[in-house]
Coordinates of C-alpha atoms in Angstrom, one line a residue:
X1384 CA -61.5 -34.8 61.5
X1385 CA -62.3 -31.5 63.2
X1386 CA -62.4 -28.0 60.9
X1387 CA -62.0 -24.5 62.3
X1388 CA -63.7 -21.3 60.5
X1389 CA -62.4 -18.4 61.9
X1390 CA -63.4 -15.1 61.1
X1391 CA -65.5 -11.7 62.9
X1392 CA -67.6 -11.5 59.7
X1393 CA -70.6 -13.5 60.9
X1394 CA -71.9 -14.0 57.4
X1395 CA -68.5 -15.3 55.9
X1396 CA -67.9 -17.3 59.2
X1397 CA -71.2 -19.1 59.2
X1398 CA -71.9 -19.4 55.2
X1399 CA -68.4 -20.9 54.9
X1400 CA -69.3 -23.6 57.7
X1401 CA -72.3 -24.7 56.5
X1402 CA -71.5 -24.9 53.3
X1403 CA -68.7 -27.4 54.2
X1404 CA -70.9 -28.8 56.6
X1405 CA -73.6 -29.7 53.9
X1406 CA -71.0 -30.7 51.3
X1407 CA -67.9 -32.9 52.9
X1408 CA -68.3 -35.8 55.4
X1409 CA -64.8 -35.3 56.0
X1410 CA -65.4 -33.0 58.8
X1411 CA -66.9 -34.6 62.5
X1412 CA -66.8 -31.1 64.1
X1413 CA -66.9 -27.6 62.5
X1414 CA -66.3 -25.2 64.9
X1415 CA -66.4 -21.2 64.3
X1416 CA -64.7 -18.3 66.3
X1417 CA -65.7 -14.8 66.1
X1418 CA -62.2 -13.0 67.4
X1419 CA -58.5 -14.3 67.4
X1420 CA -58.5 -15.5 71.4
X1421 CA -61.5 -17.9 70.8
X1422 CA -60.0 -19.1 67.7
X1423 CA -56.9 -19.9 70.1
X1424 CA -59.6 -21.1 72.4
X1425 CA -60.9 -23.8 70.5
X1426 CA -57.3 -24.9 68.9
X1427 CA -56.0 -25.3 72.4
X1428 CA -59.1 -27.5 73.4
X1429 CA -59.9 -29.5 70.1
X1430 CA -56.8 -29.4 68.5
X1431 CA -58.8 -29.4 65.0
X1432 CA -56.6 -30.5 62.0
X1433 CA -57.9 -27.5 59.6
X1434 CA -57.7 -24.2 60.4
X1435 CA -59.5 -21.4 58.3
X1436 CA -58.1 -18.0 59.6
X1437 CA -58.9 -14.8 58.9
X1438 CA -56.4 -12.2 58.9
X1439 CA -58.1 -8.9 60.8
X1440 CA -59.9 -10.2 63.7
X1441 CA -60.1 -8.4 67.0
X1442 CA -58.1 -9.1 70.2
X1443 CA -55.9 -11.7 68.0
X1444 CA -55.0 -11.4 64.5
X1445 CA -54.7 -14.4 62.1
X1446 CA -51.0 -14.1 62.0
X1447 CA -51.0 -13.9 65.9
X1448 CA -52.7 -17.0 66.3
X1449 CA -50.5 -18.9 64.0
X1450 CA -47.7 -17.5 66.2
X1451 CA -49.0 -18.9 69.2
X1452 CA -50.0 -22.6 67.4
X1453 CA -46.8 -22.7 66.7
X1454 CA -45.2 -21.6 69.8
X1455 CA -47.1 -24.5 71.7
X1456 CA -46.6 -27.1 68.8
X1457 CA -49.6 -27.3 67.2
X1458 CA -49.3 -27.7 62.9
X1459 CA -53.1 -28.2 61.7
X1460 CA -53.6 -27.6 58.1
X1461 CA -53.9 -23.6 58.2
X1462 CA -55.6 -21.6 55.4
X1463 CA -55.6 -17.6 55.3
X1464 CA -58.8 -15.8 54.6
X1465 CA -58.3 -12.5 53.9
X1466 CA -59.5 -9.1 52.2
X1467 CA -56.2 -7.7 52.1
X1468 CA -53.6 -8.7 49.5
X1469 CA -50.7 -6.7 50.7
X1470 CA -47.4 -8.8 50.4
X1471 CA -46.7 -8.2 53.9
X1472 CA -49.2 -10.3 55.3
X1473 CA -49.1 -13.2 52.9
X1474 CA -45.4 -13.5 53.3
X1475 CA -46.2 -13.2 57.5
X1476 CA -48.6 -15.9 57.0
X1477 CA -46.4 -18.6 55.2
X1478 CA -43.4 -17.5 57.8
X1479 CA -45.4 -18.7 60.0
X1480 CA -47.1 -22.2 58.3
X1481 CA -49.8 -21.3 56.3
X1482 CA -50.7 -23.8 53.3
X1483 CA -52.7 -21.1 51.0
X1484 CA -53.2 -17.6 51.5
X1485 CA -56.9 -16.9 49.9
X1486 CA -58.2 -13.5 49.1
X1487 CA -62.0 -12.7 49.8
X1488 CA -64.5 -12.2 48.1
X1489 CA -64.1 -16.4 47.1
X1490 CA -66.8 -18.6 46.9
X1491 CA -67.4 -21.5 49.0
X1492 CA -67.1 -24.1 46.4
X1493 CA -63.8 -23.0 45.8
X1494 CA -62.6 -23.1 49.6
X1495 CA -63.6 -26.3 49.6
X1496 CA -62.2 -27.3 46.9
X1497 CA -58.8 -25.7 48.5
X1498 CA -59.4 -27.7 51.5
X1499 CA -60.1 -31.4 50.0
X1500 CA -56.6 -30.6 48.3
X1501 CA -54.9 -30.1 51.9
X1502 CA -56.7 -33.1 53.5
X1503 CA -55.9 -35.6 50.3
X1504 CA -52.3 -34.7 50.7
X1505 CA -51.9 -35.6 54.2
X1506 CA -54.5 -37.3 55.2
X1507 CA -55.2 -39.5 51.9
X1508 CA -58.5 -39.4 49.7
X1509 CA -61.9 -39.4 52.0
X1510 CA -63.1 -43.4 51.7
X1511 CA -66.8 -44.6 51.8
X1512 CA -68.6 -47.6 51.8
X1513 CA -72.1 -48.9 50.9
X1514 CA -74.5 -49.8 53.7
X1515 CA -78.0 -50.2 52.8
X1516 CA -77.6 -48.0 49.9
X1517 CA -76.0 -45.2 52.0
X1518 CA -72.6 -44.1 51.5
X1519 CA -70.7 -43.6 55.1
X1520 CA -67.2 -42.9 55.9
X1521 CA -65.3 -45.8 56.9
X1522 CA -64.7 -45.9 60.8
X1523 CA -63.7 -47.7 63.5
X1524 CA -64.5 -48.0 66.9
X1525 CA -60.8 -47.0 68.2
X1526 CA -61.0 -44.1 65.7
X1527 CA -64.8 -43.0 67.6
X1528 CA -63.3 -43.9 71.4
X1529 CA -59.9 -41.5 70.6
X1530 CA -62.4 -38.3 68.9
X1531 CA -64.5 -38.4 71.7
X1532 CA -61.7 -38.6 74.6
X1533 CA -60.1 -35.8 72.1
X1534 CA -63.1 -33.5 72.4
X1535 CA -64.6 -34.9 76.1
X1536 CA -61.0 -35.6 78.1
X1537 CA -61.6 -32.5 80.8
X1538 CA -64.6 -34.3 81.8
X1539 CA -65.3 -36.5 84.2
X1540 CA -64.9 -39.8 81.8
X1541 CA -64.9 -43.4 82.7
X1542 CA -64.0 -46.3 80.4
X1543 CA -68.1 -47.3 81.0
X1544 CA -69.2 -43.3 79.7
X1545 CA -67.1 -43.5 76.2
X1546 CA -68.4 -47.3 75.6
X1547 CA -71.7 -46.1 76.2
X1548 CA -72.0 -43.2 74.0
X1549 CA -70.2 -45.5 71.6
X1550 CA -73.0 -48.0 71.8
X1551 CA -70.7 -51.2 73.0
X1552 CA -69.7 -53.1 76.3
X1553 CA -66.9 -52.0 78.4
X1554 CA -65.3 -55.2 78.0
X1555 CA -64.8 -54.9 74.4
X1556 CA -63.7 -51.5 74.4
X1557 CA -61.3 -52.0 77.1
X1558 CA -59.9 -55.3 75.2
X1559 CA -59.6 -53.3 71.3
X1560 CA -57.6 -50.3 73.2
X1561 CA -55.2 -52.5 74.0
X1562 CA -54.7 -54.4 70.8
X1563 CA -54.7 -51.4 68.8
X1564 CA -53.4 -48.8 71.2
X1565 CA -51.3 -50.8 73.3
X1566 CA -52.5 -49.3 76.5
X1567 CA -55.7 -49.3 78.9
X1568 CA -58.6 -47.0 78.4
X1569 CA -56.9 -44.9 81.7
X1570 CA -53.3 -44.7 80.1
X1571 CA -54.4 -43.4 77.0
X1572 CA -56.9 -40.9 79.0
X1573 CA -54.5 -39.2 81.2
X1574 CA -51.7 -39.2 78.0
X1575 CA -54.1 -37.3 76.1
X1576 CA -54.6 -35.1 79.1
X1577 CA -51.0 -34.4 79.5
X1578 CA -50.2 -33.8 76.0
X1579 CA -52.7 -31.2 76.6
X1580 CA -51.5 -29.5 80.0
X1581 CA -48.2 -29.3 78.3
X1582 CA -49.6 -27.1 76.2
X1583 CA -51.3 -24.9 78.5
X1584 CA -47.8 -25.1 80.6
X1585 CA -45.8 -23.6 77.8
X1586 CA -48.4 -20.9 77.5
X1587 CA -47.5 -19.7 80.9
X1588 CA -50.5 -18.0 81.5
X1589 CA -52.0 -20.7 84.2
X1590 CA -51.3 -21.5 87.5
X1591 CA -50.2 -25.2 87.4
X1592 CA -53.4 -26.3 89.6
X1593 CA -55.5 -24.5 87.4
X1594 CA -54.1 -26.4 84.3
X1595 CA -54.8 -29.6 86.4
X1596 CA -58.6 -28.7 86.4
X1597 CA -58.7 -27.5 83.1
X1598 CA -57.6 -30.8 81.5
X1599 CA -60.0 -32.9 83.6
X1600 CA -57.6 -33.8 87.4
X1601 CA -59.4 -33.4 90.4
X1602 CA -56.2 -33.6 92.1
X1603 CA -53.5 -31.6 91.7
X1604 CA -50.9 -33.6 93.5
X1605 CA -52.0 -36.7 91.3
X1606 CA -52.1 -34.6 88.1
X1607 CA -48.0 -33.9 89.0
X1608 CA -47.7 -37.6 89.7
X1609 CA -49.1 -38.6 86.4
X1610 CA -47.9 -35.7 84.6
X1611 CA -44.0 -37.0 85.7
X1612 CA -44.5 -40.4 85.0
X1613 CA -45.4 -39.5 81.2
X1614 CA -43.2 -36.4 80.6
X1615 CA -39.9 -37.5 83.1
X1616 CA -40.5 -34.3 84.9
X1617 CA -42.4 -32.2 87.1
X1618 CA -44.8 -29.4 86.2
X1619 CA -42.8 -26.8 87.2
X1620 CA -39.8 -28.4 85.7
X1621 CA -41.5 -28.6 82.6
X1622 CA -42.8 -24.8 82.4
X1623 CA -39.3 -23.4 83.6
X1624 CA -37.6 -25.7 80.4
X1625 CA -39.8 -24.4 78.0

């Protein structure tokens, strides 16, 4: 799972993620954003399933980032952070999806135990297992290959790069896609590619070559072949629907 802290208060911003960094295992990644564009930043890219959000943050409020996850379809867990307490904003931030609306000063322990609440809801209690008297948190090698082609896909990837940051042969990665997936490591590269160039696409901010690059296509005409085969439609068909 991936966790976003975002707040301009460097103190609050960093305390909170390394506290949940030092006490959860739930989390992979914990990424932090300073200002309300880099929070959007990060969603876009990483698509985290939690999202701490403050409310006041420069060049994008809390509220305005919520606005735009939902304009693009994105529903991660979102929790609001905030000093203020006027009704206004809390009733803003569950218009727009928020699970909890916290007040600050709160202490970590008790974010925490806000967001285990969240994550056992939808996601189901975090499981562990014993190995050699260490606990770890029951994975799977599909599980690993699909985080890192989540956080790695506008890279230049091969199905050789992921087995080999995953510590296994080609071979059996190729052959466990397909049995759990039910498509080759290429498929379910350029799907997860597409699902996010639609997003960019109904941002409407990019040119549609420039959304091709961003995503990880060298090829612009290929990424509108591909991109029609998986979405029935062109690019530009897509952007002008939407």
């Amino acid at each position: 799972m991936k966790l976003l802290v975002a707040d301009d208060e460097d103190t609050i911003r960093r305390g909170v993620a390394k506290y949940i960094q030092l006490h959860s295992n739930r989390f992979d990644r914990v990424y932090e954003a300073e200002n309300g564009q880099q929070a959007m930043d990060i969603i876009m890219k990483y698509q985290p399933e939690m999202v701490l959000l403050d409310v006041q943050m420069p060049l994008k409020s809390g509220i305005d980032v919520m606005k735009e996850m939902r304009k693009v379809g994105l529903t991660p867990i979102t929790i609001i952070l905030s000093g203020y307490d006027e009704f206004r904003f809390a009733q803003q931030a569950v218009k727009y999806g928020a699970a909890e609306y916290l007040l600050k000063p709160i202490r970590a322990n008790d974010i925490l135990d806000c967001i285990n609440g969240h994550m056992d809801t939808k996601y189901g209690k975090e499981e562990v297992v014993v190995s050699g008297g260490e606990k770890k948190s029951i994975g799977n090698h599909v599980r690993e290959a699909q985080e890192y082609i989540s956080e790695h896909y506008s890279e230049n990837l091969s199905l050789a790069s992921v087995a080999e940051k995953l510590g296994i042969s080609s071979g059996y990665l190729s052959t466990i896609l397909k049995q759990n997936l039910e498509c080759g490591f290429v498929d379910y590269l350029n799907s997860v590619r597409i699902d996010r160039a639609c997003c960019y696409l109904e941002q409407n901010y990019l040119k549609t070559y420039e959304v091709a690059y961003k995503v990880g296509f060298n090829d612009e005409k290929y990424f509108s072949k591909v991109f029609k085969k998986i979405v029935g439609m062109s690019p530009r068909e897509f952007r002008m629907k939407s």
